[in-house]
PDB file of C-alpha atoms in Angstrom:
ATOM      1  CA  MET A   1       0.000   0.000   0.000  1.00 89.00           C
ATOM      2  CA  LYS A   2       1.269   3.423  -0.863  1.00 92.00           C
ATOM      3  CA  VAL A   3       0.210   6.436   1.091  1.00 93.00           C
ATOM      4  CA  HIS A   4       0.398   9.893  -0.426  1.00 94.00           C
ATOM      5  CA  ILE A   5       0.439  12.635   2.135  1.00 93.00           C
ATOM      6  CA  LYS A   6      -1.499  15.491   0.627  1.00 94.00           C
ATOM      7  CA  HIS A   7      -1.441  17.857   3.531  1.00 93.00           C
ATOM      8  CA  TRP A   8      -0.158  18.031   7.068  1.00 91.00           C
ATOM      9  CA  SER A   9      -0.259  20.566   9.875  1.00 91.00           C
ATOM     10  CA  ALA A  10       2.294  20.666  12.618  1.00 88.00           C
ATOM     11  CA  VAL A  11       1.171  21.733  16.043  1.00 84.00           C
ATOM     12  CA  ALA A  12       3.585  22.582  18.823  1.00 77.00           C
ATOM     13  CA  GLN A  13       3.773  24.732  21.904  1.00 71.00           C
ATOM     14  CA  TRP A  14       6.639  26.790  23.162  1.00 63.00           C
ATOM     15  CA  ARG A  15       7.497  28.732  26.244  1.00 64.00           C
ATOM     16  CA  TRP A  16      10.528  30.785  27.102  1.00 60.00           C
ATOM     17  CA  ASN A  17      12.773  29.012  29.522  1.00 59.00           C
ATOM     18  CA  THR A  18      13.484  31.885  31.857  1.00 56.00           C
ATOM     19  CA  GLY A  19      14.859  29.695  34.599  1.00 55.00           C
ATOM     20  CA  ASN A  20      11.605  29.532  36.547  1.00 53.00           C
ATOM     21  CA  THR A  21      10.379  26.040  37.112  1.00 50.00           C
ATOM     22  CA  THR A  22       6.847  27.123  37.910  1.00 50.00           C
ATOM     23  CA  HIS A  23       4.738  28.723  35.221  1.00 46.00           C
ATOM     24  CA  ASP A  24       2.369  30.508  37.518  1.00 47.00           C
ATOM     25  CA  GLN A  25       0.526  33.275  35.689  1.00 45.00           C
ATOM     26  CA  ASP A  26       1.081  35.655  38.567  1.00 45.00           C
ATOM     27  CA  ASP A  27       4.740  34.840  38.860  1.00 46.00           C
ATOM     28  CA  GLU A  28       6.568  38.170  38.710  1.00 49.00           C
ATOM     29  CA  GLY A  29       9.482  36.451  37.063  1.00 49.00           C
ATOM     30  CA  ASP A  30       7.410  35.627  33.996  1.00 74.00           C
ATOM     31  CA  VAL A  31       6.707  39.208  32.969  1.00 83.00           C
ATOM     32  CA  CYS A  32       9.073  41.650  31.328  1.00 84.00           C
ATOM     33  CA  GLY A  33      10.084  44.153  34.014  1.00 86.00           C
ATOM     34  CA  ILE A  34       9.853  47.032  31.573  1.00 89.00           C
ATOM     35  CA  CYS A  35       6.417  46.555  29.970  1.00 88.00           C
ATOM     36  CA  ARG A  36       4.981  44.094  32.546  1.00 87.00           C
ATOM     37  CA  VAL A  37       3.718  41.910  29.725  1.00 83.00           C
ATOM     38  CA  PRO A  38       4.473  38.179  30.002  1.00 78.00           C
ATOM     39  CA  TYR A  39       7.477  37.034  28.004  1.00 75.00           C
ATOM     40  CA  GLU A  40       5.156  34.782  26.059  1.00 71.00           C
ATOM     41  CA  GLY A  41       3.278  37.808  24.782  1.00 72.00           C
ATOM     42  CA  CYS A  42       4.781  40.341  22.434  1.00 74.00           C
ATOM     43  CA  CYS A  43       6.134  43.649  23.628  1.00 78.00           C
ATOM     44  CA  PRO A  44       3.663  46.583  23.592  1.00 76.00           C
ATOM     45  CA  SER A  45       5.003  48.073  20.367  1.00 75.00           C
ATOM     46  CA  CYS A  46       4.375  44.881  18.401  1.00 77.00           C
ATOM     47  CA  LYS A  47       0.945  43.750  17.291  1.00 69.00           C
ATOM     48  CA  MET A  48       1.688  40.593  15.375  1.00 58.00           C
ATOM     49  CA  PRO A  49       3.439  37.492  16.519  1.00 49.00           C
ATOM     50  CA  GLY A  50       6.494  36.786  14.481  1.00 50.00           C
ATOM     51  CA  ASP A  51      10.150  36.013  14.531  1.00 57.00           C
ATOM     52  CA  ASP A  52      11.098  39.168  16.340  1.00 60.00           C
ATOM     53  CA  CYS A  53       8.296  39.370  18.868  1.00 64.00           C
ATOM     54  CA  PRO A  54       6.444  36.097  19.201  1.00 47.00           C
ATOM     55  CA  LEU A  55       2.997  35.951  20.688  1.00 34.00           C
ATOM     56  CA  ILE A  56       1.052  33.002  21.922  1.00 31.00           C
ATOM     57  CA  SER A  57      -2.584  33.260  22.833  1.00 29.00           C
ATOM     58  CA  ASP A  58      -5.584  31.029  23.409  1.00 29.00           C
ATOM     59  CA  ASP A  59      -7.363  32.882  20.636  1.00 29.00           C
ATOM     60  CA  LEU A  60      -4.844  31.829  18.077  1.00 29.00           C
ATOM     61  CA  PRO A  61      -5.492  28.599  16.259  1.00 29.00           C
ATOM     62  CA  PHE A  62      -1.859  28.429  15.217  1.00 31.00           C
ATOM     63  CA  VAL A  63       0.972  27.985  17.571  1.00 32.00           C
ATOM     64  CA  PHE A  64       4.345  29.221  16.516  1.00 35.00           C
ATOM     65  CA  VAL A  65       7.428  27.192  17.038  1.00 33.00           C
ATOM     66  CA  PHE A  66      10.798  28.747  17.651  1.00 36.00           C
ATOM     67  CA  ALA A  67      14.063  27.210  18.518  1.00 33.00           C
ATOM     68  CA  PHE A  68      15.574  29.080  21.435  1.00 39.00           C
ATOM     69  CA  THR A  69      18.857  29.479  19.651  1.00 36.00           C
ATOM     70  CA  HIS A  70      17.178  31.333  16.801  1.00 39.00           C
ATOM     71  CA  ALA A  71      14.617  33.306  18.688  1.00 46.00           C
ATOM     72  CA  ARG A  72      15.713  36.829  19.361  1.00 51.00           C
ATOM     73  CA  ALA A  73      12.676  38.368  20.960  1.00 65.00           C
ATOM     74  CA  VAL A  74      13.717  37.893  24.547  1.00 72.00           C
ATOM     75  CA  VAL A  75      17.202  38.815  25.694  1.00 74.00           C
ATOM     76  CA  TRP A  76      19.181  37.592  28.624  1.00 73.00           C
ATOM     77  CA  GLY A  77      21.854  39.693  30.203  1.00 76.00           C
ATOM     78  CA  GLU A  78      24.959  38.288  31.759  1.00 78.00           C
ATOM     79  CA  CYS A  79      23.441  39.489  35.018  1.00 78.00           C
ATOM     80  CA  SER A  80      20.673  36.891  34.368  1.00 75.00           C
ATOM     81  CA  HIS A  81      17.901  39.485  34.000  1.00 81.00           C
ATOM     82  CA  VAL A  82      15.469  38.940  31.150  1.00 80.00           C
ATOM     83  CA  PHE A  83      13.480  41.432  29.059  1.00 82.00           C
ATOM     84  CA  HIS A  84      11.646  41.612  25.747  1.00 81.00           C
ATOM     85  CA  MET A  85      14.315  42.506  23.265  1.00 81.00           C
ATOM     86  CA  HIS A  86      12.370  45.509  21.967  1.00 82.00           C
ATOM     87  CA  CYS A  87      11.755  46.847  25.473  1.00 86.00           C
ATOM     88  CA  LEU A  88      15.402  46.595  26.440  1.00 86.00           C
ATOM     89  CA  LEU A  89      16.639  48.126  23.185  1.00 85.00           C
ATOM     90  CA  LYS A  90      14.290  51.061  23.696  1.00 88.00           C
ATOM     91  CA  TRP A  91      15.779  51.605  27.152  1.00 90.00           C
ATOM     92  CA  LEU A  92      19.386  51.187  26.025  1.00 90.00           C
ATOM     93  CA  GLY A  93      18.665  53.639  23.200  1.00 90.00           C
ATOM     94  CA  THR A  94      18.184  56.446  25.697  1.00 90.00           C
ATOM     95  CA  THR A  95      21.106  58.356  27.160  1.00 88.00           C
ATOM     96  CA  ALA A  96      19.403  58.068  30.542  1.00 87.00           C
ATOM     97  CA  SER A  97      20.005  54.312  30.510  1.00 89.00           C
ATOM     98  CA  LYS A  98      23.789  54.767  30.663  1.00 90.00           C
ATOM     99  CA  GLN A  99      23.742  51.314  29.036  1.00 90.00           C
ATOM    100  CA  GLN A 100      22.819  49.767  32.368  1.00 90.00           C
ATOM    101  CA  CYS A 101      20.542  46.883  33.235  1.00 91.00           C
ATOM    102  CA  PRO A 102      17.243  48.357  34.526  1.00 91.00           C
ATOM    103  CA  MET A 103      17.213  45.881  37.402  1.00 89.00           C
ATOM    104  CA  ASP A 104      20.656  46.171  38.920  1.00 87.00           C
ATOM    105  CA  ARG A 105      22.246  49.145  37.078  1.00 88.00           C
ATOM    106  CA  ARG A 106      25.220  47.068  36.107  1.00 88.00           C
ATOM    107  CA  ALA A 107      26.549  47.607  32.599  1.00 88.00           C
ATOM    108  CA  TRP A 108      24.293  45.636  30.263  1.00 86.00           C
ATOM    109  CA  VAL A 109      26.047  42.727  28.593  1.00 84.00           C
ATOM    110  CA  THR A 110      23.844  40.467  26.507  1.00 78.00           C
ATOM    111  CA  ALA A 111      24.540  36.875  27.413  1.00 73.00           C
ATOM    112  CA  GLU A 112      25.762  34.675  24.563  1.00 64.00           C
ATOM    113  CA  ARG A 113      23.445  31.976  25.792  1.00 52.00           C
ATOM    114  CA  LYS A 114      20.592  32.421  28.159  1.00 47.00           C
ATOM    115  CA  ALA A 115      21.464  32.254  31.804  1.00 43.00           C
ATOM    116  CA  ASN A 116      19.680  29.017  32.543  1.00 47.00           C
ATOM    117  CA  GLU A 117      20.326  26.639  29.718  1.00 47.00           C
ATOM    118  CA  PRO A 118      18.439  23.392  30.458  1.00 47.00           C
ATOM    119  CA  SER A 119      21.763  21.556  30.627  1.00 41.00           C
ATOM    120  CA  SER A 120      23.091  23.979  33.221  1.00 37.00           C
ATOM    121  CA  THR A 121      22.260  23.772  36.890  1.00 37.00           C
ATOM    122  CA  THR A 122      22.827  27.457  37.625  1.00 39.00           C
ATOM    123  CA  VAL A 123      19.979  29.090  39.458  1.00 40.00           C
ATOM    124  CA  SER A 124      19.447  32.832  39.142  1.00 38.00           C
TER     125      SER A 124
ATOM    126  CA  MET B   1      -3.583  57.178  22.807  1.00 45.00           C
ATOM    127  CA  THR B   2      -2.589  53.568  22.464  1.00 60.00           C
ATOM    128  CA  SER B   3       1.025  53.521  23.324  1.00 75.00           C
ATOM    129  CA  ILE B   4       3.520  51.732  25.461  1.00 81.00           C
ATOM    130  CA  SER B   5       2.700  54.069  28.303  1.00 89.00           C
ATOM    131  CA  SER B   6      -1.058  53.518  28.299  1.00 90.00           C
ATOM    132  CA  ARG B   7      -0.699  49.744  28.299  1.00 88.00           C
ATOM    133  CA  ARG B   8       1.803  49.766  31.094  1.00 92.00           C
ATOM    134  CA  LEU B   9      -0.247  52.332  33.069  1.00 94.00           C
ATOM    135  CA  ARG B  10      -3.406  50.306  32.645  1.00 93.00           C
ATOM    136  CA  LYS B  11      -1.597  47.376  34.234  1.00 92.00           C
ATOM    137  CA  GLU B  12      -0.334  49.506  37.099  1.00 94.00           C
ATOM    138  CA  LEU B  13      -3.814  50.933  37.659  1.00 94.00           C
ATOM    139  CA  ASN B  14      -5.393  47.464  37.673  1.00 93.00           C
ATOM    140  CA  GLU B  15      -2.854  46.400  40.258  1.00 92.00           C
ATOM    141  CA  ILE B  16      -3.510  49.457  42.423  1.00 93.00           C
ATOM    142  CA  GLN B  17      -7.257  48.907  42.211  1.00 92.00           C
ATOM    143  CA  ALA B  18      -6.969  45.200  42.955  1.00 92.00           C
ATOM    144  CA  GLU B  19      -4.358  45.279  45.691  1.00 91.00           C
ATOM    145  CA  GLY B  20      -4.580  48.845  46.913  1.00 90.00           C
ATOM    146  CA  CYS B  21      -1.836  51.417  47.289  1.00 90.00           C
ATOM    147  CA  PRO B  22       1.038  51.072  49.740  1.00 90.00           C
ATOM    148  CA  THR B  23       0.136  52.146  53.304  1.00 91.00           C
ATOM    149  CA  GLY B  24      -0.275  55.901  53.613  1.00 92.00           C
ATOM    150  CA  ILE B  25      -0.814  56.354  49.862  1.00 94.00           C
ATOM    151  CA  THR B  26      -4.283  56.842  48.367  1.00 94.00           C
ATOM    152  CA  LEU B  27      -5.227  57.123  44.741  1.00 95.00           C
ATOM    153  CA  LEU B  28      -7.196  60.350  44.290  1.00 95.00           C
ATOM    154  CA  SER B  29      -7.720  60.256  40.558  1.00 93.00           C
ATOM    155  CA  ALA B  30      -6.447  58.480  37.489  1.00 93.00           C
ATOM    156  CA  ASP B  31      -8.930  59.520  34.824  1.00 93.00           C
ATOM    157  CA  ASN B  32      -6.501  59.243  31.958  1.00 92.00           C
ATOM    158  CA  PHE B  33      -3.019  58.056  31.197  1.00 93.00           C
ATOM    159  CA  GLU B  34      -1.515  61.528  31.304  1.00 93.00           C
ATOM    160  CA  SER B  35      -1.823  62.598  34.912  1.00 94.00           C
ATOM    161  CA  TRP B  36      -2.594  60.797  38.147  1.00 96.00           C
ATOM    162  CA  PHE B  37      -3.046  62.220  41.632  1.00 96.00           C
ATOM    163  CA  PHE B  38      -2.302  60.578  44.963  1.00 96.00           C
ATOM    164  CA  SER B  39      -2.466  61.644  48.555  1.00 95.00           C
ATOM    165  CA  ILE B  40       0.541  60.772  50.644  1.00 95.00           C
ATOM    166  CA  GLU B  41       1.084  60.781  54.371  1.00 94.00           C
ATOM    167  CA  ILE B  42       3.781  59.483  56.654  1.00 92.00           C
ATOM    168  CA  LEU B  43       2.543  57.029  59.212  1.00 88.00           C
ATOM    169  CA  GLY B  44       4.450  56.594  62.426  1.00 85.00           C
ATOM    170  CA  GLU B  45       7.135  58.839  63.941  1.00 87.00           C
ATOM    171  CA  SER B  46       8.123  61.655  61.613  1.00 89.00           C
ATOM    172  CA  LEU B  47       8.327  65.412  61.320  1.00 93.00           C
ATOM    173  CA  TYR B  48       5.241  65.329  59.112  1.00 93.00           C
ATOM    174  CA  GLN B  49       2.821  63.774  61.576  1.00 90.00           C
ATOM    175  CA  GLY B  50      -0.756  64.628  60.689  1.00 89.00           C
ATOM    176  CA  GLU B  51       0.195  66.264  57.396  1.00 93.00           C
ATOM    177  CA  VAL B  52      -1.256  65.012  54.134  1.00 95.00           C
ATOM    178  CA  PHE B  53       0.248  65.991  50.795  1.00 96.00           C
ATOM    179  CA  LYS B  54      -0.943  65.640  47.251  1.00 96.00           C
ATOM    180  CA  LEU B  55       1.288  64.162  44.556  1.00 96.00           C
ATOM    181  CA  MET B  56       0.885  64.663  40.824  1.00 96.00           C
ATOM    182  CA  PHE B  57       2.342  62.239  38.279  1.00 96.00           C
ATOM    183  CA  ARG B  58       2.536  63.300  34.642  1.00 96.00           C
ATOM    184  CA  PHE B  59       3.384  60.677  32.048  1.00 95.00           C
ATOM    185  CA  ASP B  60       4.563  61.102  28.498  1.00 92.00           C
ATOM    186  CA  SER B  61       3.993  58.480  25.810  1.00 90.00           C
ATOM    187  CA  ASN B  62       7.425  57.012  26.459  1.00 90.00           C
ATOM    188  CA  TYR B  63       6.753  55.988  30.037  1.00 92.00           C
ATOM    189  CA  PRO B  64       8.251  53.797  31.518  1.00 93.00           C
ATOM    190  CA  ILE B  65      11.319  54.280  29.313  1.00 93.00           C
ATOM    191  CA  SER B  66      11.223  57.929  30.336  1.00 93.00           C
ATOM    192  CA  ALA B  67      10.630  58.901  33.948  1.00 94.00           C
ATOM    193  CA  PRO B  68       7.275  60.360  35.015  1.00 95.00           C
ATOM    194  CA  ALA B  69       7.227  64.031  36.050  1.00 95.00           C
ATOM    195  CA  VAL B  70       6.399  63.903  39.742  1.00 96.00           C
ATOM    196  CA  GLN B  71       5.731  66.838  42.045  1.00 95.00           C
ATOM    197  CA  PHE B  72       3.740  67.856  45.065  1.00 96.00           C
ATOM    198  CA  VAL B  73       0.611  69.813  44.268  1.00 96.00           C
ATOM    199  CA  VAL B  74       0.563  73.377  45.573  1.00 94.00           C
ATOM    200  CA  ASP B  75      -2.899  74.991  45.461  1.00 93.00           C
ATOM    201  CA  GLU B  76      -5.564  76.362  47.836  1.00 91.00           C
ATOM    202  CA  ASP B  77      -5.916  72.994  49.550  1.00 89.00           C
ATOM    203  CA  SER B  78      -2.423  71.573  49.550  1.00 92.00           C
ATOM    204  CA  THR B  79       1.150  72.624  50.065  1.00 93.00           C
ATOM    205  CA  ALA B  80       4.509  71.050  49.456  1.00 95.00           C
ATOM    206  CA  PRO B  81       6.171  69.472  52.483  1.00 95.00           C
ATOM    207  CA  VAL B  82       8.961  71.560  53.992  1.00 95.00           C
ATOM    208  CA  HIS B  83      11.960  69.391  53.153  1.00 95.00           C
ATOM    209  CA  PRO B  84      15.545  70.107  51.994  1.00 94.00           C
ATOM    210  CA  HIS B  85      14.801  68.416  48.644  1.00 93.00           C
ATOM    211  CA  VAL B  86      11.335  69.832  48.025  1.00 95.00           C
ATOM    212  CA  TYR B  87      10.888  73.327  46.564  1.00 94.00           C
ATOM    213  CA  SER B  88       7.948  75.421  47.642  1.00 94.00           C
ATOM    214  CA  ASN B  89       6.418  75.058  44.148  1.00 93.00           C
ATOM    215  CA  GLY B  90       6.239  71.314  44.745  1.00 94.00           C
ATOM    216  CA  HIS B  91       9.203  70.321  42.597  1.00 94.00           C
ATOM    217  CA  ILE B  92      11.257  67.479  44.048  1.00 94.00           C
ATOM    218  CA  CYS B  93      14.979  66.932  43.759  1.00 91.00           C
ATOM    219  CA  ALA B  94      15.213  63.133  43.870  1.00 91.00           C
ATOM    220  CA  SER B  95      17.641  61.152  41.768  1.00 90.00           C
ATOM    221  CA  ILE B  96      15.202  58.346  40.971  1.00 91.00           C
ATOM    222  CA  LEU B  97      13.046  60.898  39.145  1.00 93.00           C
ATOM    223  CA  GLY B  98      16.084  61.964  37.130  1.00 90.00           C
ATOM    224  CA  ASN B  99      19.329  60.223  36.349  1.00 86.00           C
ATOM    225  CA  GLU B 100      18.561  57.167  38.425  1.00 90.00           C
ATOM    226  CA  TRP B 101      15.170  56.423  36.927  1.00 93.00           C
ATOM    227  CA  SER B 102      14.766  52.858  35.730  1.00 94.00           C
ATOM    228  CA  PRO B 103      11.880  51.465  33.663  1.00 94.00           C
ATOM    229  CA  VAL B 104      11.393  48.680  36.181  1.00 93.00           C
ATOM    230  CA  LEU B 105      10.289  51.281  38.737  1.00 95.00           C
ATOM    231  CA  SER B 106       6.592  52.072  38.976  1.00 95.00           C
ATOM    232  CA  VAL B 107       4.187  54.673  40.296  1.00 96.00           C
ATOM    233  CA  SER B 108       3.872  52.752  43.574  1.00 95.00           C
ATOM    234  CA  ALA B 109       7.642  52.445  43.889  1.00 95.00           C
ATOM    235  CA  VAL B 110       8.045  56.205  43.435  1.00 96.00           C
ATOM    236  CA  CYS B 111       5.368  56.900  46.073  1.00 96.00           C
ATOM    237  CA  VAL B 112       7.110  54.637  48.567  1.00 95.00           C
ATOM    238  CA  THR B 113      10.496  56.245  47.874  1.00 94.00           C
ATOM    239  CA  LEU B 114       9.091  59.737  48.416  1.00 95.00           C
ATOM    240  CA  GLN B 115       7.391  58.552  51.574  1.00 94.00           C
ATOM    241  CA  SER B 116      10.673  57.281  52.965  1.00 93.00           C
ATOM    242  CA  MET B 117      12.428  60.474  51.854  1.00 94.00           C
ATOM    243  CA  LEU B 118       9.996  62.422  54.035  1.00 94.00           C
ATOM    244  CA  ALA B 119      10.050  59.894  56.869  1.00 93.00           C
ATOM    245  CA  SER B 120      13.829  60.124  57.213  1.00 92.00           C
ATOM    246  CA  CYS B 121      13.890  63.941  57.246  1.00 91.00           C
ATOM    247  CA  LYS B 122      15.850  65.371  60.179  1.00 90.00           C
ATOM    248  CA  SER B 123      14.964  69.040  59.896  1.00 91.00           C
ATOM    249  CA  LYS B 124      12.158  70.831  58.147  1.00 92.00           C
ATOM    250  CA  GLU B 125      13.952  73.222  55.836  1.00 93.00           C
ATOM    251  CA  ARG B 126      13.489  74.409  52.281  1.00 94.00           C
ATOM    252  CA  PRO B 127      16.319  73.907  49.784  1.00 92.00           C
ATOM    253  CA  VAL B 128      18.894  76.723  50.143  1.00 91.00           C
ATOM    254  CA  ASP B 129      18.197  78.094  46.642  1.00 90.00           C
ATOM    255  CA  ASN B 130      14.431  77.774  46.946  1.00 92.00           C
ATOM    256  CA  ASP B 131      13.458  81.372  46.152  1.00 92.00           C
ATOM    257  CA  ARG B 132      15.745  81.668  43.147  1.00 92.00           C
ATOM    258  CA  TYR B 133      14.635  78.293  41.751  1.00 90.00           C
ATOM    259  CA  VAL B 134      10.931  78.853  42.223  1.00 90.00           C
ATOM    260  CA  ARG B 135      11.098  82.252  40.501  1.00 91.00           C
ATOM    261  CA  TYR B 136      12.447  80.785  37.246  1.00 88.00           C
ATOM    262  CA  ALA B 137      11.296  77.170  37.475  1.00 88.00           C
ATOM    263  CA  PRO B 138       9.683  75.598  34.419  1.00 88.00           C
ATOM    264  CA  ASP B 139       6.173  74.201  34.811  1.00 87.00           C
ATOM    265  CA  ASN B 140       7.422  70.655  34.292  1.00 88.00           C
ATOM    266  CA  PRO B 141      10.095  69.609  36.802  1.00 89.00           C
ATOM    267  CA  LYS B 142      11.561  67.243  34.207  1.00 86.00           C
ATOM    268  CA  LYS B 143      12.821  70.334  32.393  1.00 83.00           C
ATOM    269  CA  THR B 144      15.060  71.121  35.327  1.00 83.00           C
ATOM    270  CA  ARG B 145      18.422  69.464  35.426  1.00 78.00           C
ATOM    271  CA  PHE B 146      18.903  68.814  39.098  1.00 79.00           C
ATOM    272  CA  HIS B 147      22.262  68.087  40.632  1.00 75.00           C
ATOM    273  CA  TYR B 148      21.663  65.367  43.141  1.00 73.00           C
ATOM    274  CA  ASP B 149      23.822  66.803  45.876  1.00 64.00           C
ATOM    275  CA  GLY B 150      21.283  69.305  47.103  1.00 49.00           C
ATOM    276  CA  LYS B 151      22.052  71.980  44.524  1.00 48.00           C
ATOM    277  CA  ARG B 152      20.553  72.310  41.092  1.00 48.00           C
ATOM    278  CA  SER B 153      20.961  74.127  37.840  1.00 44.00           C
ATOM    279  CA  MET B 154      18.440  74.889  35.161  1.00 44.00           C
ATOM    280  CA  ARG B 155      18.652  73.682  31.598  1.00 39.00           C
TER     281      ARG B 155
END
C-alpha cells in the first residue's frame, strides 16, 4: 500500500525558559520588568506574533514554534535578568540608561546563551 | 492614545485597584493616562505627623522608558512638604526621578520612595536656593536638570 500525504499541519507549543520552574501566571518572574507583559506575549510596540516578537494566545489557532537558539525576541543579560528585546533596546537607546541593566544598574552585557540553559544547573 | 505608556499604566492601575496602594498612599484620581493624583502621608514617627500631601504624576507616551514628572501639588488645599529636597512650588529633587530612573520602577515604587524620603527627614527646611529656583522654574520639573547633591541648575 502506498500512502500519499497530501497535507499536514504541525502543532507545537513553546514557552521561554526563563529559569523559573513554575509557570504561575502571577509569577513576577514571567513578565518583562519594563512593559509588565508576560514574556510569552509580544512587547507593547508589536501587534503581530512573528520572529522578532512572538505571541502566543488562546485565541490563536496556530501555535508558533521557535528554537531558542534562533529566537531573538527575549534577551538575557549576563546578570541573568530577562526582558523583551524591543523593550530593552528602547531603554538602552536612551542616554538616561547609561547602558545599564534596569534591574541592577550594572553595565548591560547580553549573554551569549541564556542564563539558565536546560543543561546547566545554575539558578538565578 | 494607544502607546507603550497607556498599556503599562493600565496594568499599574489594575494592580492598584486590585491590591490597593502602599500604606499611607491613596489614589485620588487616574482619569486618563496623562496625569494621576495621589495623597501621601507618613505614618508613624516623623516630622510630618498629621500632614497630608498631594502628589501629581505626569506621564509622556514614552513611560516607563522615560521617567514620570512627579511633584507635590501646591494649590488652595495643599502645600509642598517643607523638606531640603522639596521646593515650595512642589518640585522634588530626587535622583530616581532623574538620572537614576529605571523602567522597572513604577508609580507605587516612586510613592514609597518619596514617603521614605519624608520619613527620614531630620529638619524641616526648604532647599537653600528655593526662592531663586521657584522664581524661574519651568512648569514641568523634568525640564530642570537637578544636581543630586542638594544643589541644582536649570537647563
